[in-house]
Structure formats: C-alpha cells, structure tokens
Amino acid sequence: MNNEMCGCGTEEKTNTAKGIVRINYKEDFELVVELLAGDKPYQLGDEDFRIDFIVMASRYTVGRTGSVCERCSVDGNKIRCFMDGHGLPPGELRAEVKVNTPDPNYADGKRLNVAIAEGTVVLVKDNTRFDGAVVKANIPVALVDAYQLAKAHGYKGTIDEYYATFSDVSALLESMRGVAEEERERSTSEEARNKAEQQRQDNEDTRQRADKDRTTAESYRASSEKERAKAEKQRNDTEVSRNKNEQQRQTDEDARQKAETERQTAEKERATAEGKRETDTKDAIERVNERMKTLRDGTDGKSAYDIWKAQGNSGTEADFVSSLGNAMKIVTHEETETTVTLRPFEEHRWKGKPKTLDITMEKPQQGELAAEYRMCFNTPDDAATTVALPNNVQFTVEPAFRFGCYYELSLVSNDNEYKGLFAEWRRKL
C-alpha cells in the first residue's frame, strides 16, 4: 500500500473537548483501532482489510493483504497502526476502515464492508500531549452482522440454520481458494517466464551487439592487414630500388676508378710524349743553332728564318719563332661551332656544352717536329657529346665520352698519324 499525498492545507479548527489527543504532525506515532459489531468486539480472522487515515486531502494507508500486514499488526479485534513517516498535515484525523469478509454470494467470494469513524486525534503544530509511552485512540467501527441483515430482510430461521447454509459452499469455496492459489502460482510462473524471456532477449541483443562489434573489429583488422601488406610491398620495392641504385652506384664507381686509372696512364703517356717532344724540339733548336753558327761563320749570309722557309715551310717570322718555342695558341669557339680544323700548337676551347664535334687535322709544317694539338670541352648534362676524329688519330686508351664531364684531348703528330691522350673530370650535376 502506498502513502497517498494529495496535498495539504491549513490546520482545521477543532473543539477542545476533554479526551482529545493532540500530536505534533511531524512526529511518528501509534494508534489502536478497535473493531466492534454493534457493542460487541469483532474478531478478525484471515480477512484482508485496509485503513485509510485522512486529514483534509491527504491520506496514510495501513492494512493486510494475503495474511501480510503492512504498517500494522492484529490482536483480536484491535489493530495497532504505526504512523511512520505519514506526511499528514495539521488537522483532525479521520479513519476509513475497509474489511473483506467471506461471502459466497459475491462473484469473488468476498463482501466489502466499509465504516467511517470520527476520531479524537488532532494533528497540531505545537507540542505533543503524551498519555503514557504509547498514544492510543479508540475509534468505534460498526460492522453489521450478516444474520442480522438476513433477519431484517425476513429470514425466519435461527442463526445456526442460517450459517449452516454456508456449509454446502465450503468445499466450493476451498476449491476456489485452491484454484485461486494455482492461478496465483501460474501468474507468478508466467511472470518469471516473461522475466526470463526478457533476460533471454536482452542477452540476445547483447550477443548481436557483440557480434556486430566483432564483425566491425574484424573489418578493421582486415583493412589494417591490407595496409600492412601494402606497406610491406612498398618497403620491398623501395629495398629493391635501393639495391638497384647501390649496384648502379658501385658500377659507376668501378667505371670511375677504371677511367681514373686510364686517365692516369694516359697522363703518364702524355707526359712521356711531352718529354719526347721537348727533347725533339731541343734537338731541333740545337741543329738550327748549329746551322746558324755555320751560316754565321760562312759566306752565304742566310738567316734561320730563311733556312726554315728554304726547307719548304711557310709562314711569318712569328710563326717560325712560335714553332721553335712551342707556345700553344688559345682558340675559343661558340657552342654552335661544331665543325672545326685543329692546327699545330693550338688549344681549341668550346663555350657551353656542344652536342656534336666534327674535327679535322691540319698537317704540321715541315720542320714542326712533334706538333701538338689540343681541344677542351664540356659534355651536356643529359647526353654525351658525339666526337668525330680522323681515322689516323690513335689513342692508347680509346675514350668513351659520357654526359656531365669535362674533357681535355692532346694529339701529337707522328709521321702520318696522331697519337692521342685524353683526361676526364666528372662534374657535379
């Protein structure tokens, strides 16, 4: 049963007659309700009952249902009511008693008796007036006896005869109680089954959510695995590319070392040829000086330049002196000048990075011993320069022109051939 709080108002005005019990409305207290049938005590059996204590629109309920008492206890025809946290406002306390007595004439086998009694208890805002340790109030309740009601309606038999009429329905009443008990048990079982079904449904929902989470996690795992495999492949490809680049680097380094060795060898051969050329030039100068001495001591009166020209050479005296001193003349070409003739003792240099060079050789003049020709150029960054030389040019080590390099070539005449040396420097691209 619930404590029904329907609101509260101001304290009701009550008389101050002798015997009125005044209780502070905030306190817990105990009341005793005495049940009477006429002027005789009404002994409660197993009947269900309910008592509503009312102050204005607020009420507090106690009672018994199915042999279970709530906020009360039964002692014969007296009911001890425990007003615990009642929440009633100040005012005069009234009681409404409802008792369900067995009666087969009604569909549910019970007859509801209701009695309203005015009490002598007032809830107040001031101090409580105690009358002993427990406050009691007797509220008379008049319940009409069934036999008396039957006589009032013309029944002529005795009280024993009247109640004997109920013996025939006792077994039916007991059977009905059994059926009611079974129905109660069935209802309890059905409630338990529904609860179990609800629990099963909740568990199934939880299982489905867990399975959905598992599927989602599996999808994430598969996606992560795919990304990992992709990253692994990328790593492998990168490693293969790195190994390939390292192999190419090693190959280039080997080629560089080989070219450097060839350059050093060629440089050594060039130095040897240069030494031989200087020796031949020195010998030629000594021969010329000897000849000039002979001429000076003789009577022909010819100069060294005249003797040089008499030997079939052509050119000015400056050319003659230049051939004696072996001074290299610097000749500069534009990048677009690709067809060039090399002349003795000239160093030809190209601006920019020519893509092709078509070279011819001018034969040395008579008396130009070990005439030297030089050429210097840079190859483009993306391709090697194509160099075409006469067939009678022979290199100790055949040059392999590469892109992004600087080259110096030295060619020395030897009869009808030209001996060539070259040097290579790799530029930083």
Coordinates of C-alpha atoms in Angstrom, one line a residue:
M1 CA 0.0 0.0 0.0
N2 CA 1.2 3.5 -0.8
N3 CA 1.1 6.6 1.3
E4 CA -1.1 8.9 -0.9
M5 CA -0.1 12.5 -0.6
C6 CA -2.8 14.6 -2.3
G7 CA -1.8 17.9 -0.8
C8 CA -2.3 19.6 2.5
G9 CA -3.9 22.8 3.8
T10 CA -4.2 24.8 6.9
E11 CA -4.9 23.3 10.3
E12 CA -8.6 22.5 10.7
K13 CA -10.5 24.1 13.5
T14 CA -11.4 21.5 16.2
N15 CA -13.1 21.7 19.5
T16 CA -11.1 21.2 22.7
A17 CA -13.3 18.7 24.3
K18 CA -12.0 16.5 27.1
G19 CA -10.2 13.4 25.9
I20 CA -8.8 14.8 22.6
V21 CA -5.3 13.6 21.9
R22 CA -3.0 16.3 20.4
I23 CA 0.0 15.1 18.4
N24 CA 2.6 17.2 16.6
Y25 CA 2.0 16.5 12.8
K26 CA 5.7 15.9 12.1
E27 CA 6.0 13.0 14.6
D28 CA 5.8 9.3 14.1
F29 CA 3.1 7.8 16.4
E30 CA 0.9 4.7 17.1
L31 CA -2.9 4.4 17.0
V32 CA -5.0 1.4 18.0
V33 CA -8.2 0.8 16.0
E34 CA -10.8 -1.3 17.8
L35 CA -13.4 -3.1 15.6
L36 CA -16.9 -3.5 17.0
A37 CA -20.0 -5.3 15.7
G38 CA -22.7 -3.3 17.5
D39 CA -21.4 -3.2 21.0
K40 CA -19.5 -6.4 20.8
P41 CA -15.9 -6.9 19.7
Y42 CA -15.5 -8.1 16.0
Q43 CA -12.8 -10.7 15.9
L44 CA -10.7 -10.6 12.7
G45 CA -9.9 -13.9 11.1
D46 CA -7.9 -14.1 7.9
E47 CA -9.8 -11.3 6.2
D48 CA -8.0 -8.7 4.2
F49 CA -8.5 -5.1 5.4
R50 CA -7.4 -1.6 4.8
I51 CA -7.5 1.5 6.9
D52 CA -7.1 5.0 5.4
F53 CA -6.2 7.8 7.8
I54 CA -7.3 11.1 6.3
V55 CA -6.5 14.7 7.1
M56 CA -8.2 17.0 4.5
A57 CA -7.0 15.8 1.1
S58 CA -4.0 13.7 2.4
R59 CA -4.2 10.1 3.5
Y60 CA -2.0 7.5 5.0
T61 CA -2.8 3.8 4.5
V62 CA -2.2 0.6 6.5
G63 CA -3.7 -2.9 6.2
R64 CA -3.3 -6.6 5.4
T65 CA -3.3 -8.4 2.1
G66 CA -2.9 -12.2 1.8
S67 CA -2.0 -12.6 5.5
V68 CA 0.8 -9.9 5.1
C69 CA 0.4 -6.9 7.3
E70 CA 1.9 -3.5 6.2
R71 CA 2.4 -0.8 8.8
C72 CA 0.2 -2.6 11.3
S73 CA -0.4 -5.7 13.5
V74 CA -3.6 -7.5 14.6
D75 CA -4.5 -8.5 18.1
G76 CA -8.1 -9.9 18.2
N77 CA -10.4 -7.1 17.3
K78 CA -7.7 -4.5 17.8
I79 CA -5.4 -3.2 15.0
R80 CA -2.1 -1.5 16.0
C81 CA -1.4 1.1 13.3
F82 CA 2.2 2.6 13.1
M83 CA 2.2 6.1 11.6
D84 CA 5.7 6.1 10.3
G85 CA 6.7 9.0 8.1
H86 CA 3.0 9.6 7.4
G87 CA 3.3 13.1 5.9
L88 CA -0.1 14.1 7.1
P89 CA -0.7 17.9 7.6
P90 CA -2.1 19.5 10.8
G91 CA -5.9 18.9 11.3
E92 CA -8.4 16.4 12.6
L93 CA -7.6 12.8 11.9
R94 CA -10.4 10.6 10.4
A95 CA -10.3 6.9 9.7
E96 CA -11.9 4.9 6.9
V97 CA -11.9 1.1 7.5
K98 CA -12.5 -1.5 4.7
V99 CA -12.8 -5.2 5.6
N100 CA -13.3 -8.0 3.1
T101 CA -15.4 -10.8 4.8
P102 CA -16.0 -14.2 3.1
D103 CA -19.4 -14.4 1.4
P104 CA -20.1 -16.9 -1.4
N105 CA -23.0 -14.8 -2.7
Y106 CA -20.5 -12.4 -4.4
A107 CA -18.5 -13.2 -7.5
D108 CA -15.1 -13.0 -5.8
G109 CA -16.4 -14.8 -2.7
K110 CA -15.8 -11.7 -0.6
R111 CA -18.0 -8.9 0.7
L112 CA -16.5 -5.4 1.2
N113 CA -17.6 -3.7 4.4
V114 CA -16.8 0.0 4.8
A115 CA -17.1 2.0 8.0
I116 CA -16.3 5.7 8.6
A117 CA -15.5 6.8 12.1
E118 CA -14.7 10.2 13.5
G119 CA -11.7 10.2 15.8
T120 CA -10.5 12.1 18.8
V121 CA -7.0 12.6 17.4
V122 CA -5.8 16.0 16.2
L123 CA -2.5 16.7 14.5
V124 CA -1.1 20.1 15.6
K125 CA 1.9 22.3 15.0
D126 CA 2.7 22.7 18.7
N127 CA 3.9 20.3 21.4
T128 CA 2.5 16.8 21.7
R129 CA 0.5 15.9 24.8
F130 CA 1.5 12.3 25.7
D131 CA -0.7 10.0 27.7
G132 CA 1.7 7.2 28.5
A133 CA 4.6 5.8 26.4
V134 CA 2.2 5.0 23.5
V135 CA -0.6 7.2 22.4
K136 CA -3.9 5.2 21.7
A137 CA -7.2 6.3 20.3
N138 CA -10.3 4.1 20.2
I139 CA -12.3 4.6 17.1
P140 CA -15.7 2.8 17.1
V141 CA -16.5 1.0 13.9
A142 CA -19.9 -0.5 13.4
L143 CA -20.0 -3.6 11.2
V144 CA -23.5 -5.2 10.5
D145 CA -23.7 -9.0 11.1
A146 CA -24.9 -11.0 8.0
Y147 CA -27.5 -12.9 10.1
Q148 CA -28.9 -9.7 11.5
L149 CA -29.1 -8.3 7.9
A150 CA -30.9 -11.5 6.8
K151 CA -33.5 -11.3 9.6
A152 CA -34.1 -7.7 8.7
H153 CA -35.0 -8.9 5.2
G154 CA -37.5 -11.5 6.5
Y155 CA -35.3 -14.6 7.3
K156 CA -37.3 -16.8 9.9
G157 CA -34.6 -19.4 10.8
T158 CA -32.1 -19.5 13.6
I159 CA -28.5 -18.2 13.4
D160 CA -27.2 -21.8 13.3
E161 CA -29.6 -22.7 10.4
Y162 CA -28.5 -19.5 8.6
Y163 CA -24.8 -20.2 8.8
A164 CA -25.5 -23.9 8.0
T165 CA -26.5 -22.8 4.6
F166 CA -22.8 -21.9 4.0
S167 CA -21.5 -25.4 4.7
D168 CA -22.6 -26.6 1.2
V169 CA -20.4 -24.0 -0.4
S170 CA -17.4 -24.5 1.9
A171 CA -15.9 -27.2 -0.3
L172 CA -16.6 -25.0 -3.3
L173 CA -15.0 -22.0 -1.5
E174 CA -12.0 -24.1 -0.6
S175 CA -11.8 -25.4 -4.2
M176 CA -12.0 -21.8 -5.4
R177 CA -9.2 -20.9 -3.0
G178 CA -7.2 -23.7 -4.5
V179 CA -7.9 -22.6 -8.0
A180 CA -7.0 -19.0 -6.9
E181 CA -3.8 -20.3 -5.4
E182 CA -3.0 -22.2 -8.6
E183 CA -3.8 -19.1 -10.7
R184 CA -1.6 -17.1 -8.4
E185 CA 1.2 -19.7 -8.9
R186 CA 0.6 -19.7 -12.7
S187 CA 0.7 -15.9 -12.7
T188 CA 3.9 -16.0 -10.8
S189 CA 5.4 -18.6 -13.1
E190 CA 4.2 -16.6 -16.2
E191 CA 5.8 -13.5 -14.7
A192 CA 9.0 -15.5 -14.1
R193 CA 8.9 -16.8 -17.6
N194 CA 8.3 -13.4 -19.1
K195 CA 11.2 -12.1 -17.0
A196 CA 13.4 -15.0 -18.2
E197 CA 12.3 -14.3 -21.8
Q198 CA 13.1 -10.7 -21.4
Q199 CA 16.5 -11.6 -20.0
R200 CA 17.0 -14.0 -22.9
Q201 CA 16.1 -11.2 -25.3
D202 CA 18.4 -8.8 -23.6
N203 CA 21.2 -11.5 -23.8
E204 CA 20.4 -12.0 -27.5
D205 CA 20.6 -8.2 -28.1
T206 CA 23.9 -8.2 -26.2
R207 CA 25.1 -11.1 -28.3
Q208 CA 24.1 -9.4 -31.5
R209 CA 25.8 -6.2 -30.5
A210 CA 28.9 -8.1 -29.5
D211 CA 28.8 -10.0 -32.9
K212 CA 28.4 -6.7 -34.7
D213 CA 31.4 -5.2 -32.7
R214 CA 33.4 -8.4 -33.6
T215 CA 32.5 -8.0 -37.3
T216 CA 33.5 -4.4 -37.2
A217 CA 36.7 -5.2 -35.4
E218 CA 37.4 -8.0 -37.9
S219 CA 36.8 -5.5 -40.8
Y220 CA 39.2 -3.1 -39.1
R221 CA 41.8 -5.9 -38.7
A222 CA 41.4 -7.0 -42.3
S223 CA 41.8 -3.3 -43.5
S224 CA 44.9 -2.9 -41.3
E225 CA 46.3 -6.2 -42.6
K226 CA 45.8 -4.9 -46.2
E227 CA 47.5 -1.7 -45.3
R228 CA 50.3 -3.6 -43.7
A229 CA 50.8 -5.8 -46.7
K230 CA 50.7 -2.7 -49.0
A231 CA 53.3 -1.0 -46.8
E232 CA 55.4 -4.2 -46.8
K233 CA 55.3 -4.4 -50.6
Q234 CA 56.2 -0.7 -50.7
R235 CA 59.2 -1.4 -48.4
N236 CA 60.3 -4.4 -50.5
D237 CA 60.0 -2.3 -53.7
T238 CA 62.0 0.5 -52.0
E239 CA 64.6 -2.0 -50.9
V240 CA 64.8 -3.5 -54.4
S241 CA 65.2 0.1 -55.9
R242 CA 67.8 0.9 -53.2
N243 CA 69.8 -2.3 -54.1
K244 CA 69.5 -1.5 -57.8
N245 CA 70.7 2.1 -57.2
E246 CA 73.5 0.8 -55.0
Q247 CA 74.5 -1.6 -57.7
Q248 CA 74.4 1.2 -60.3
R249 CA 76.4 3.4 -57.9
Q250 CA 79.0 0.6 -57.5
T251 CA 79.1 0.1 -61.3
D252 CA 79.6 3.8 -61.8
E253 CA 82.3 3.9 -59.1
D254 CA 84.1 1.0 -60.8
A255 CA 83.9 2.8 -64.1
R256 CA 85.1 6.0 -62.5
Q257 CA 88.1 4.2 -60.9
K258 CA 88.8 2.5 -64.2
A259 CA 88.6 5.8 -66.1
E260 CA 90.8 7.4 -63.4
T261 CA 93.3 4.6 -63.9
E262 CA 93.1 5.1 -67.7
R263 CA 93.4 8.9 -67.2
Q264 CA 96.5 8.5 -65.0
T265 CA 98.0 6.0 -67.6
A266 CA 97.2 8.4 -70.4
E267 CA 98.6 11.4 -68.4
K268 CA 101.8 9.4 -67.9
E269 CA 102.0 8.6 -71.6
R270 CA 101.2 12.3 -72.4
A271 CA 104.0 13.4 -70.0
T272 CA 106.3 10.9 -71.7
A273 CA 105.3 12.2 -75.2
E274 CA 105.7 15.8 -73.9
G275 CA 109.2 15.0 -72.7
K276 CA 110.0 13.4 -76.0
R277 CA 108.6 16.4 -77.8
E278 CA 110.6 18.8 -75.7
T279 CA 113.7 16.7 -76.3
D280 CA 113.0 16.7 -80.1
T281 CA 112.4 20.4 -80.0
K282 CA 115.6 21.0 -78.1
D283 CA 117.5 18.8 -80.6
A284 CA 115.9 20.8 -83.5
I285 CA 116.8 24.1 -81.9
E286 CA 120.4 22.9 -81.4
R287 CA 120.5 21.8 -85.0
V288 CA 119.1 25.2 -86.1
N289 CA 121.6 27.0 -83.9
E290 CA 124.4 24.8 -85.3
R291 CA 123.2 25.7 -88.7
M292 CA 123.1 29.4 -87.8
K293 CA 126.6 29.2 -86.5
T294 CA 127.7 27.5 -89.6
L295 CA 126.0 30.2 -91.7
R296 CA 127.4 32.9 -89.5
D297 CA 130.9 31.6 -89.9
G298 CA 130.3 31.0 -93.7
T299 CA 129.7 33.4 -96.6
D300 CA 126.1 32.5 -97.6
G301 CA 124.6 35.1 -95.1
K302 CA 121.1 33.3 -94.8
S303 CA 119.1 33.7 -91.6
A304 CA 117.5 30.8 -89.6
Y305 CA 114.1 32.0 -90.8
D306 CA 115.3 31.9 -94.5
I307 CA 116.7 28.4 -93.9
W308 CA 113.3 27.4 -92.3
K309 CA 111.5 28.7 -95.4
A310 CA 114.1 27.0 -97.7
Q311 CA 113.1 23.7 -96.1
G312 CA 109.6 24.1 -97.5
N313 CA 107.9 25.8 -94.5
S314 CA 105.5 28.7 -95.0
G315 CA 104.6 31.5 -92.5
T316 CA 105.8 34.6 -90.9
E317 CA 108.8 35.0 -88.7
A318 CA 106.4 35.0 -85.7
D319 CA 105.2 31.6 -86.9
F320 CA 108.8 30.4 -87.1
V321 CA 109.6 31.7 -83.6
S322 CA 106.3 30.1 -82.3
S323 CA 107.3 26.8 -83.8
L324 CA 110.6 27.0 -82.0
G325 CA 109.2 28.0 -78.6
N326 CA 106.3 25.5 -78.8
A327 CA 103.9 28.2 -77.5
M328 CA 100.2 27.0 -77.6
K329 CA 97.7 29.4 -79.2
I330 CA 94.3 29.6 -77.5
V331 CA 91.4 29.4 -79.9
T332 CA 87.8 29.8 -78.4
H333 CA 84.7 28.6 -80.2
E334 CA 81.0 29.1 -79.6
E335 CA 78.8 26.1 -78.6
T336 CA 77.3 26.1 -82.1
E337 CA 80.7 25.9 -83.9
T338 CA 80.8 22.2 -84.3
T339 CA 82.9 21.7 -87.5
V340 CA 86.5 22.8 -86.7
T341 CA 90.0 22.2 -88.1
L342 CA 92.8 21.8 -85.5
R343 CA 96.1 23.4 -86.3
P344 CA 99.5 22.6 -84.8
F345 CA 100.3 24.2 -81.4
E346 CA 96.7 25.5 -80.9
E347 CA 94.5 24.7 -78.0
H348 CA 90.8 24.9 -79.0
R349 CA 88.2 25.6 -76.3
W350 CA 84.4 25.5 -76.6
K351 CA 81.9 27.5 -74.7
G352 CA 78.8 25.9 -73.3
K353 CA 78.3 22.1 -73.9
P354 CA 78.3 21.2 -77.6
K355 CA 76.3 18.1 -78.6
T356 CA 78.5 17.2 -81.6
L357 CA 82.1 18.0 -82.8
D358 CA 83.4 17.2 -86.3
I359 CA 87.2 17.5 -86.2
T360 CA 89.8 17.6 -89.0
M361 CA 93.5 17.9 -88.6
E362 CA 95.9 20.3 -90.4
K363 CA 99.2 18.7 -91.2
P364 CA 102.2 20.2 -89.5
Q365 CA 104.6 22.4 -91.5
Q366 CA 107.9 20.8 -92.5
G367 CA 110.3 21.2 -89.5
E368 CA 107.4 21.3 -86.9
L369 CA 108.6 18.3 -85.0
A370 CA 106.2 16.5 -82.7
A371 CA 103.5 19.1 -83.4
E372 CA 100.8 19.1 -80.7
Y373 CA 97.0 19.8 -81.0
R374 CA 94.7 20.3 -78.0
M375 CA 90.9 20.5 -77.5
C376 CA 88.9 21.1 -74.4
F377 CA 85.0 20.9 -74.0
N378 CA 82.2 20.0 -71.6
T379 CA 79.6 17.4 -72.5
P380 CA 75.8 18.1 -71.9
D381 CA 74.2 17.0 -68.6
D382 CA 71.8 14.6 -70.2
A383 CA 73.8 13.1 -73.1
A384 CA 77.4 12.6 -74.2
T385 CA 79.0 14.7 -76.9
T386 CA 79.4 12.9 -80.3
V387 CA 83.0 13.5 -81.4
A388 CA 84.2 12.6 -84.9
L389 CA 88.0 12.4 -85.4
P390 CA 90.0 11.4 -88.5
N391 CA 90.8 7.7 -88.8
N392 CA 94.6 8.3 -88.4
V393 CA 94.1 9.5 -84.8
Q394 CA 95.1 6.7 -82.5
F395 CA 94.5 6.7 -78.7
T396 CA 96.4 4.5 -76.2
V397 CA 93.1 4.1 -74.4
E398 CA 90.0 4.7 -76.6
P399 CA 88.0 7.5 -74.9
A400 CA 84.3 6.8 -74.0
F401 CA 82.7 10.2 -73.8
R402 CA 80.0 10.4 -71.1
F403 CA 77.4 13.1 -70.1
G404 CA 78.2 15.6 -67.5
C405 CA 82.0 15.5 -67.9
Y406 CA 84.9 17.9 -68.8
Y407 CA 87.4 16.5 -71.3
E408 CA 90.9 17.6 -72.4
L409 CA 92.4 15.9 -75.5
S410 CA 96.1 16.1 -76.5
L411 CA 97.1 14.9 -80.0
V412 CA 100.8 14.7 -81.1
S413 CA 101.8 14.2 -84.8
N414 CA 104.0 11.2 -85.6
D415 CA 104.7 10.9 -89.3
N416 CA 101.2 10.5 -90.9
E417 CA 99.5 9.5 -87.6
Y418 CA 98.4 11.4 -84.5
K419 CA 98.8 9.8 -81.1
G420 CA 96.1 10.9 -78.7
L421 CA 95.7 11.1 -74.9
F422 CA 92.7 12.3 -73.0
A423 CA 91.7 13.3 -69.5
E424 CA 88.2 13.2 -68.0
W425 CA 86.7 15.1 -65.0
R426 CA 83.2 14.3 -63.7
R427 CA 81.1 17.5 -63.0
K428 CA 78.7 17.8 -60.1
L429 CA 75.2 17.8 -61.6

